[in-house]
Amino acid sequence: MKEYIQNIKIQKLGHFSNDLISTDILRLDLLHPVVSGNKWFKLQYYLQEVLDTGKTTVASFGGAYSNHIVAMAFAAKEMGLQSIGVIRGEAASTLSPTLLQAKEYGMELRFVDRERYRNKEKMMQEWNNPELFWIKEGGYGPIGAKGAADILTILDTSRYTHIICAVGTGTMMAGLIKTAGSRQTVVGISVLKNHVALENEIRWLLGPAEKQRSFSLLHNYHFGGYAKHPPGLIAFMRDTWLTEKVPTDIVYTSKLLFSVKDLIEKNYFPPGSKLLLVHSGGLQGNKSLEPDRLPF
Ligand SMILES: *Cc1c(COP(=O)(O)O)cnc(C)c1O
């Protein structure tokens, strides 16, 4: 994967900057057209551990449009491992583009109904075998956070005052908190509605010294809930593409960019702030939309 890392760039967001605030974006989405930047970072040390323990197969969970599932299929293939994706819901007569791609990367797909999907511990026991290494849904866990901690080290990010990212499980954000400097603030935009346990879930991923670091979580930019994408959000995504040439996804990065624009307008950031947004990828998820909704 090392060769893909060279694709990552920092880009200025002209329409998100003014006399007082400058805003750049770290384009992890450029890593690979299908594999979400942040998912690959989170997976890297899990897969290393699979190799180190001599197991042959990784398994994890996700929905039909999961960035995590397709990234795991790809990364496993690159490292010579087998992969199994446990997919929520019955197999549709036609697979989603995400699952087709995962299958093409060699992943075995196992569909389970929603009821069964809820009890992951039980599935892990039933399917347990010594060759299998289970990764939590979304790559949540300290090993995932360790991988995400590398995100801020690829390019020089020390000049920024704020690092801002979209948050699902909080694993990526925990990684950013680990590497951010003491004068940098990490701000997370939660894409889930009422995810009140998030702060503790993030703290649990931090080491003893890191637990003291302050970070901010904002819970009011979910647009109705996970993966909800009202027309106003789609219009914003079109605008952002036209003005900045930055493609965004409906689940994570559109809500991140929207929130930052709104926060700048509301003077949330002190004058002189230098913001760095993390574009975490996820663009393949837009394939769940009808074609032609987006100009990119
Ligand atoms: C999974 C994902 C996130 C959220 O990452 P967490 O570590 O689960 O918080 C953000 N952006 C994109 C594009 C993702 O695919």
Short mmCIF file of C-alpha atoms and ligand atoms in Angstrom, two decimals:
data_model
loop_
_atom_site.label_atom_id
_atom_site.label_comp_id
_atom_site.label_asym_id
_atom_site.label_seq_id
_atom_site.Cartn_x
_atom_site.Cartn_y
_atom_site.Cartn_z
CA MET A 1 0.00 0.00 0.00
CA LYS A 2 2.99 2.29 0.46
CA GLU A 3 2.85 3.38 -3.17
CA TYR A 4 -0.73 4.63 -2.73
CA ILE A 5 0.23 6.84 0.21
CA GLN A 6 2.10 9.13 -2.18
CA ASN A 7 -1.26 10.09 -3.69
CA ILE A 8 -2.32 11.90 -0.51
CA LYS A 9 -2.19 15.72 -0.71
CA ILE A 10 -3.11 18.81 1.25
CA GLN A 11 -5.36 21.22 -0.67
CA LYS A 12 -6.53 24.72 0.21
CA LEU A 13 -10.28 25.29 0.51
CA GLY A 14 -10.60 28.84 -0.81
CA HIS A 15 -14.30 29.24 -0.09
CA PHE A 16 -13.81 28.00 3.47
CA SER A 17 -11.15 30.61 4.19
CA ASN A 18 -11.37 34.35 4.93
CA ASP A 19 -9.13 37.09 6.37
CA LEU A 20 -9.18 35.45 9.79
CA ILE A 21 -9.44 31.73 9.15
CA SER A 22 -7.54 29.54 6.70
CA THR A 23 -8.79 26.10 5.83
CA ASP A 24 -7.02 23.18 4.16
CA ILE A 25 -8.09 19.61 3.55
CA LEU A 26 -6.02 16.44 3.82
CA ARG A 27 -7.13 14.38 0.85
CA LEU A 28 -6.98 10.79 2.10
CA ASP A 29 -9.63 10.06 -0.52
CA LEU A 30 -6.89 10.26 -3.14
CA LEU A 31 -5.27 7.14 -1.66
CA HIS A 32 -7.33 4.82 -3.84
CA PRO A 33 -10.56 5.12 -5.86
CA VAL A 34 -12.38 2.42 -3.86
CA VAL A 35 -10.51 1.95 -0.60
CA SER A 36 -11.37 4.72 1.89
CA GLY A 37 -8.25 6.39 3.18
CA ASN A 38 -9.16 6.15 6.81
CA LYS A 39 -10.28 2.51 6.61
CA TRP A 40 -6.96 1.42 5.23
CA PHE A 41 -5.05 3.28 7.96
CA LYS A 42 -7.23 1.68 10.62
CA LEU A 43 -6.77 -1.81 9.19
CA GLN A 44 -3.00 -1.83 8.67
CA TYR A 45 -1.90 -3.03 12.13
CA TYR A 46 -4.76 -5.52 12.42
CA LEU A 47 -3.59 -7.18 9.24
CA GLN A 48 -0.01 -7.09 10.43
CA GLU A 49 -1.14 -8.90 13.56
CA VAL A 50 -2.94 -11.53 11.48
CA LEU A 51 0.30 -12.18 9.60
CA ASP A 52 2.34 -12.21 12.81
CA THR A 53 0.05 -14.76 14.46
CA GLY A 54 0.20 -17.00 11.38
CA LYS A 55 -3.56 -16.93 10.76
CA THR A 56 -4.82 -17.02 7.20
CA THR A 57 -8.17 -15.21 7.25
CA VAL A 58 -9.68 -11.95 8.47
CA ALA A 59 -13.38 -11.55 9.10
CA SER A 60 -15.52 -8.55 9.93
CA PHE A 61 -19.01 -7.08 9.74
CA GLY A 62 -20.76 -4.41 7.72
CA GLY A 63 -23.73 -3.28 5.66
CA ALA A 64 -24.21 -3.49 1.90
CA TYR A 65 -22.44 -0.15 1.31
CA SER A 66 -19.75 -0.49 3.96
CA ASN A 67 -16.46 1.30 3.29
CA HIS A 68 -14.89 -0.94 5.92
CA ILE A 69 -15.87 -4.18 4.17
CA VAL A 70 -14.54 -3.21 0.76
CA ALA A 71 -11.35 -1.74 2.23
CA MET A 72 -10.75 -4.93 4.21
CA ALA A 73 -11.29 -7.08 1.12
CA PHE A 74 -8.71 -5.04 -0.77
CA ALA A 75 -6.15 -4.80 2.02
CA ALA A 76 -6.42 -8.53 2.79
CA LYS A 77 -5.82 -9.36 -0.86
CA GLU A 78 -2.77 -7.09 -0.96
CA MET A 79 -1.32 -8.88 2.05
CA GLY A 80 -2.06 -12.38 0.78
CA LEU A 81 -4.82 -13.07 3.31
CA GLN A 82 -8.30 -14.50 2.83
CA SER A 83 -11.25 -12.40 3.94
CA ILE A 84 -14.82 -13.00 5.06
CA GLY A 85 -17.45 -10.26 5.19
CA VAL A 86 -20.49 -10.87 7.39
CA ILE A 87 -23.15 -8.70 5.79
CA ARG A 88 -26.26 -7.34 7.50
CA GLY A 89 -29.50 -8.26 5.70
CA GLU A 90 -30.52 -10.96 3.25
CA ALA A 91 -28.56 -11.30 0.01
CA ALA A 92 -30.34 -9.10 -2.55
CA SER A 93 -30.84 -10.63 -5.98
CA THR A 94 -28.30 -8.13 -7.23
CA LEU A 95 -25.36 -7.27 -5.02
CA SER A 96 -24.59 -3.63 -4.24
CA PRO A 97 -21.62 -2.16 -6.15
CA THR A 98 -19.70 -2.22 -2.85
CA LEU A 99 -20.24 -5.94 -2.31
CA LEU A 100 -19.55 -6.76 -5.97
CA GLN A 101 -16.23 -4.99 -5.60
CA ALA A 102 -15.46 -6.80 -2.33
CA LYS A 103 -16.23 -10.10 -4.03
CA GLU A 104 -13.96 -9.19 -6.90
CA TYR A 105 -11.17 -8.67 -4.37
CA GLY A 106 -11.79 -12.25 -3.27
CA MET A 107 -13.92 -11.76 -0.18
CA GLU A 108 -16.35 -14.48 0.88
CA LEU A 109 -19.70 -12.87 1.73
CA ARG A 110 -22.00 -14.33 4.39
CA PHE A 111 -25.41 -12.74 4.74
CA VAL A 112 -27.21 -12.74 8.08
CA ASP A 113 -30.59 -11.26 8.95
CA ARG A 114 -30.80 -8.17 11.14
CA GLU A 115 -31.80 -10.14 14.22
CA ARG A 116 -28.76 -12.39 14.03
CA TYR A 117 -26.51 -9.51 13.05
CA ARG A 118 -27.23 -7.79 16.35
CA ASN A 119 -25.54 -10.60 18.30
CA LYS A 120 -22.03 -10.50 16.90
CA GLU A 121 -20.45 -12.25 19.87
CA LYS A 122 -22.60 -15.27 19.17
CA MET A 123 -21.70 -15.34 15.46
CA MET A 124 -18.02 -15.07 16.32
CA GLN A 125 -18.33 -18.07 18.62
CA GLU A 126 -20.32 -20.13 16.14
CA TRP A 127 -17.89 -19.50 13.32
CA ASN A 128 -14.80 -19.60 15.42
CA ASN A 129 -11.82 -21.43 14.02
CA PRO A 130 -8.09 -21.05 14.68
CA GLU A 131 -7.41 -19.63 11.21
CA LEU A 132 -9.80 -16.72 11.72
CA PHE A 133 -8.99 -13.27 13.06
CA TRP A 134 -12.05 -11.12 13.81
CA ILE A 135 -12.02 -7.36 13.42
CA LYS A 136 -14.81 -5.31 15.00
CA GLU A 137 -17.30 -3.48 12.79
CA GLY A 138 -15.68 -0.30 11.44
CA GLY A 139 -12.25 -1.41 12.73
CA TYR A 140 -13.02 -0.08 16.23
CA GLY A 141 -10.30 -0.81 18.79
CA PRO A 142 -6.87 0.32 20.03
CA ILE A 143 -5.12 -1.34 17.07
CA GLY A 144 -7.36 0.61 14.70
CA ALA A 145 -6.59 3.84 16.54
CA LYS A 146 -2.88 3.08 16.35
CA GLY A 147 -3.20 2.79 12.57
CA ALA A 148 -5.20 6.01 12.32
CA ALA A 149 -2.51 7.79 14.34
CA ASP A 150 -0.30 7.56 11.23
CA ILE A 151 -2.69 9.80 9.26
CA LEU A 152 -1.17 13.03 10.59
CA THR A 153 2.41 11.91 9.99
CA ILE A 154 2.35 11.45 6.20
CA LEU A 155 2.68 15.17 5.55
CA ASP A 156 3.69 18.06 7.81
CA THR A 157 0.53 19.02 9.72
CA SER A 158 2.20 20.84 12.63
CA ARG A 159 1.15 24.34 11.50
CA TYR A 160 -2.57 23.72 12.00
CA THR A 161 -4.46 24.83 15.11
CA HIS A 162 -7.47 22.54 14.57
CA ILE A 163 -7.77 19.07 13.06
CA ILE A 164 -11.38 18.30 12.16
CA CYS A 165 -12.86 14.98 11.08
CA ALA A 166 -16.12 13.10 10.63
CA VAL A 167 -16.76 10.50 13.32
CA GLY A 168 -18.49 7.11 13.21
CA THR A 169 -17.00 4.72 15.77
CA GLY A 170 -14.43 7.33 16.88
CA THR A 171 -11.43 5.14 16.04
CA MET A 172 -9.97 7.56 13.50
CA MET A 173 -10.50 10.50 15.85
CA ALA A 174 -8.75 8.66 18.68
CA GLY A 175 -5.80 8.16 16.33
CA LEU A 176 -5.72 11.86 15.46
CA ILE A 177 -5.83 12.78 19.17
CA LYS A 178 -2.85 10.47 19.75
CA THR A 179 -0.66 12.30 17.21
CA ALA A 180 -1.94 15.88 17.45
CA GLY A 181 0.40 18.35 19.13
CA SER A 182 -0.45 19.82 22.53
CA ARG A 183 -1.46 23.13 20.92
CA GLN A 184 -3.73 21.50 18.37
CA THR A 185 -7.41 20.83 19.02
CA VAL A 186 -9.11 17.83 17.46
CA VAL A 187 -12.77 18.42 16.62
CA GLY A 188 -15.05 15.54 15.64
CA ILE A 189 -18.36 15.78 13.80
CA SER A 190 -20.51 12.81 14.77
CA VAL A 191 -22.58 11.43 11.90
CA LEU A 192 -24.82 9.40 14.19
CA LYS A 193 -27.83 10.81 15.98
CA ASN A 194 -27.61 10.91 19.79
CA HIS A 195 -24.42 8.88 20.00
CA VAL A 196 -23.93 9.94 23.61
CA ALA A 197 -21.49 7.15 24.50
CA LEU A 198 -19.04 8.36 21.85
CA GLU A 199 -16.83 10.45 24.11
CA ASN A 200 -16.18 7.48 26.41
CA GLU A 201 -15.70 5.15 23.47
CA ILE A 202 -12.98 7.48 22.17
CA ARG A 203 -11.31 7.87 25.57
CA TRP A 204 -11.20 4.10 25.93
CA LEU A 205 -8.94 3.97 22.85
CA LEU A 206 -6.40 6.41 24.29
CA GLY A 207 -3.33 5.59 26.36
CA PRO A 208 -3.09 6.77 30.00
CA ALA A 209 -1.24 10.03 29.18
CA GLU A 210 -3.41 10.70 26.12
CA LYS A 211 -6.64 10.46 28.12
CA GLN A 212 -5.95 13.94 29.54
CA ARG A 213 -5.96 15.58 26.10
CA SER A 214 -8.97 17.71 25.37
CA PHE A 215 -11.02 17.25 22.25
CA SER A 216 -14.42 18.43 21.06
CA LEU A 217 -17.32 16.45 19.70
CA LEU A 218 -20.22 18.10 17.91
CA HIS A 219 -23.47 16.19 17.70
CA ASN A 220 -25.74 18.47 15.69
CA TYR A 221 -24.57 17.90 12.11
CA HIS A 222 -25.98 14.40 11.45
CA PHE A 223 -28.69 15.67 9.04
CA GLY A 224 -31.31 13.36 10.52
CA GLY A 225 -29.11 10.35 11.24
CA TYR A 226 -26.59 7.93 9.83
CA ALA A 227 -26.49 8.02 5.99
CA LYS A 228 -29.48 10.38 5.83
CA HIS A 229 -28.97 12.80 2.96
CA PRO A 230 -31.70 15.39 2.52
CA PRO A 231 -31.75 17.46 -0.71
CA GLY A 232 -30.02 20.38 1.03
CA LEU A 233 -27.00 18.18 1.69
CA ILE A 234 -26.87 16.97 -1.91
CA ALA A 235 -27.04 20.60 -3.09
CA PHE A 236 -24.14 21.44 -0.78
CA MET A 237 -22.13 18.54 -2.21
CA ARG A 238 -22.68 19.81 -5.76
CA ASP A 239 -21.62 23.32 -4.72
CA THR A 240 -18.48 22.06 -3.01
CA TRP A 241 -17.55 20.13 -6.11
CA LEU A 242 -18.09 23.17 -8.35
CA THR A 243 -16.25 25.67 -6.11
CA GLU A 244 -13.44 23.55 -4.63
CA LYS A 245 -13.23 20.50 -6.91
CA VAL A 246 -13.56 18.32 -3.84
CA PRO A 247 -15.87 15.30 -4.09
CA THR A 248 -17.59 14.31 -0.85
CA ASP A 249 -19.68 11.33 0.27
CA ILE A 250 -23.21 11.38 1.65
CA VAL A 251 -22.40 9.66 4.97
CA TYR A 252 -19.29 11.37 6.35
CA THR A 253 -17.35 13.99 4.46
CA SER A 254 -20.26 16.11 3.17
CA LYS A 255 -21.42 16.55 6.77
CA LEU A 256 -17.86 17.39 7.83
CA LEU A 257 -17.46 20.10 5.20
CA PHE A 258 -20.93 21.48 5.80
CA SER A 259 -20.32 21.73 9.54
CA VAL A 260 -17.02 23.54 9.11
CA LYS A 261 -18.53 26.12 6.76
CA ASP A 262 -21.32 26.69 9.25
CA LEU A 263 -18.97 26.89 12.23
CA ILE A 264 -16.78 29.45 10.45
CA GLU A 265 -19.87 31.58 9.75
CA LYS A 266 -20.83 31.34 13.43
CA ASN A 267 -17.33 32.41 14.55
CA TYR A 268 -16.73 29.13 16.36
CA PHE A 269 -13.00 29.24 15.59
CA PRO A 270 -10.89 32.05 17.09
CA PRO A 271 -9.35 34.56 14.61
CA GLY A 272 -6.04 33.29 13.25
CA SER A 273 -7.12 29.65 13.30
CA LYS A 274 -5.59 27.35 10.72
CA LEU A 275 -7.95 24.47 10.10
CA LEU A 276 -7.10 21.09 8.65
CA LEU A 277 -10.05 18.94 7.61
CA VAL A 278 -9.46 15.23 7.12
CA HIS A 279 -11.12 13.97 3.95
CA SER A 280 -11.47 10.38 5.04
CA GLY A 281 -12.66 9.00 1.69
CA GLY A 282 -15.88 7.00 1.46
CA LEU A 283 -16.75 8.11 -2.05
CA GLN A 284 -17.69 4.60 -3.18
CA GLY A 285 -20.68 4.85 -0.80
CA ASN A 286 -22.28 7.40 -3.16
CA LYS A 287 -23.11 4.47 -5.42
CA SER A 288 -26.15 3.92 -3.20
CA LEU A 289 -27.64 7.06 -4.82
CA GLU A 290 -29.56 7.06 -8.09
CA PRO A 291 -27.15 7.81 -10.95
CA ASP A 292 -26.80 11.50 -11.94
CA ARG A 293 -27.64 12.93 -8.51
CA LEU A 294 -24.04 14.14 -8.27
CA PRO A 295 -21.79 15.77 -10.89
CA PHE A 296 -18.72 13.71 -9.89
C1 LIG B 1 -15.63 4.86 8.53
C2 LIG B 1 -15.48 6.26 8.07
C3 LIG B 1 -15.37 7.35 8.97
C4 LIG B 1 -15.48 7.19 10.44
O1 LIG B 1 -14.39 6.56 11.02
P1 LIG B 1 -14.47 6.06 12.52
O2 LIG B 1 -13.09 5.66 12.81
O3 LIG B 1 -15.41 4.89 12.54
O4 LIG B 1 -14.99 7.16 13.36
C5 LIG B 1 -15.20 8.61 8.45
N1 LIG B 1 -15.14 8.80 7.12
C6 LIG B 1 -15.23 7.81 6.23
C7 LIG B 1 -15.19 8.12 4.79
C8 LIG B 1 -15.41 6.50 6.67
O5 LIG B 1 -15.53 5.51 5.76
#
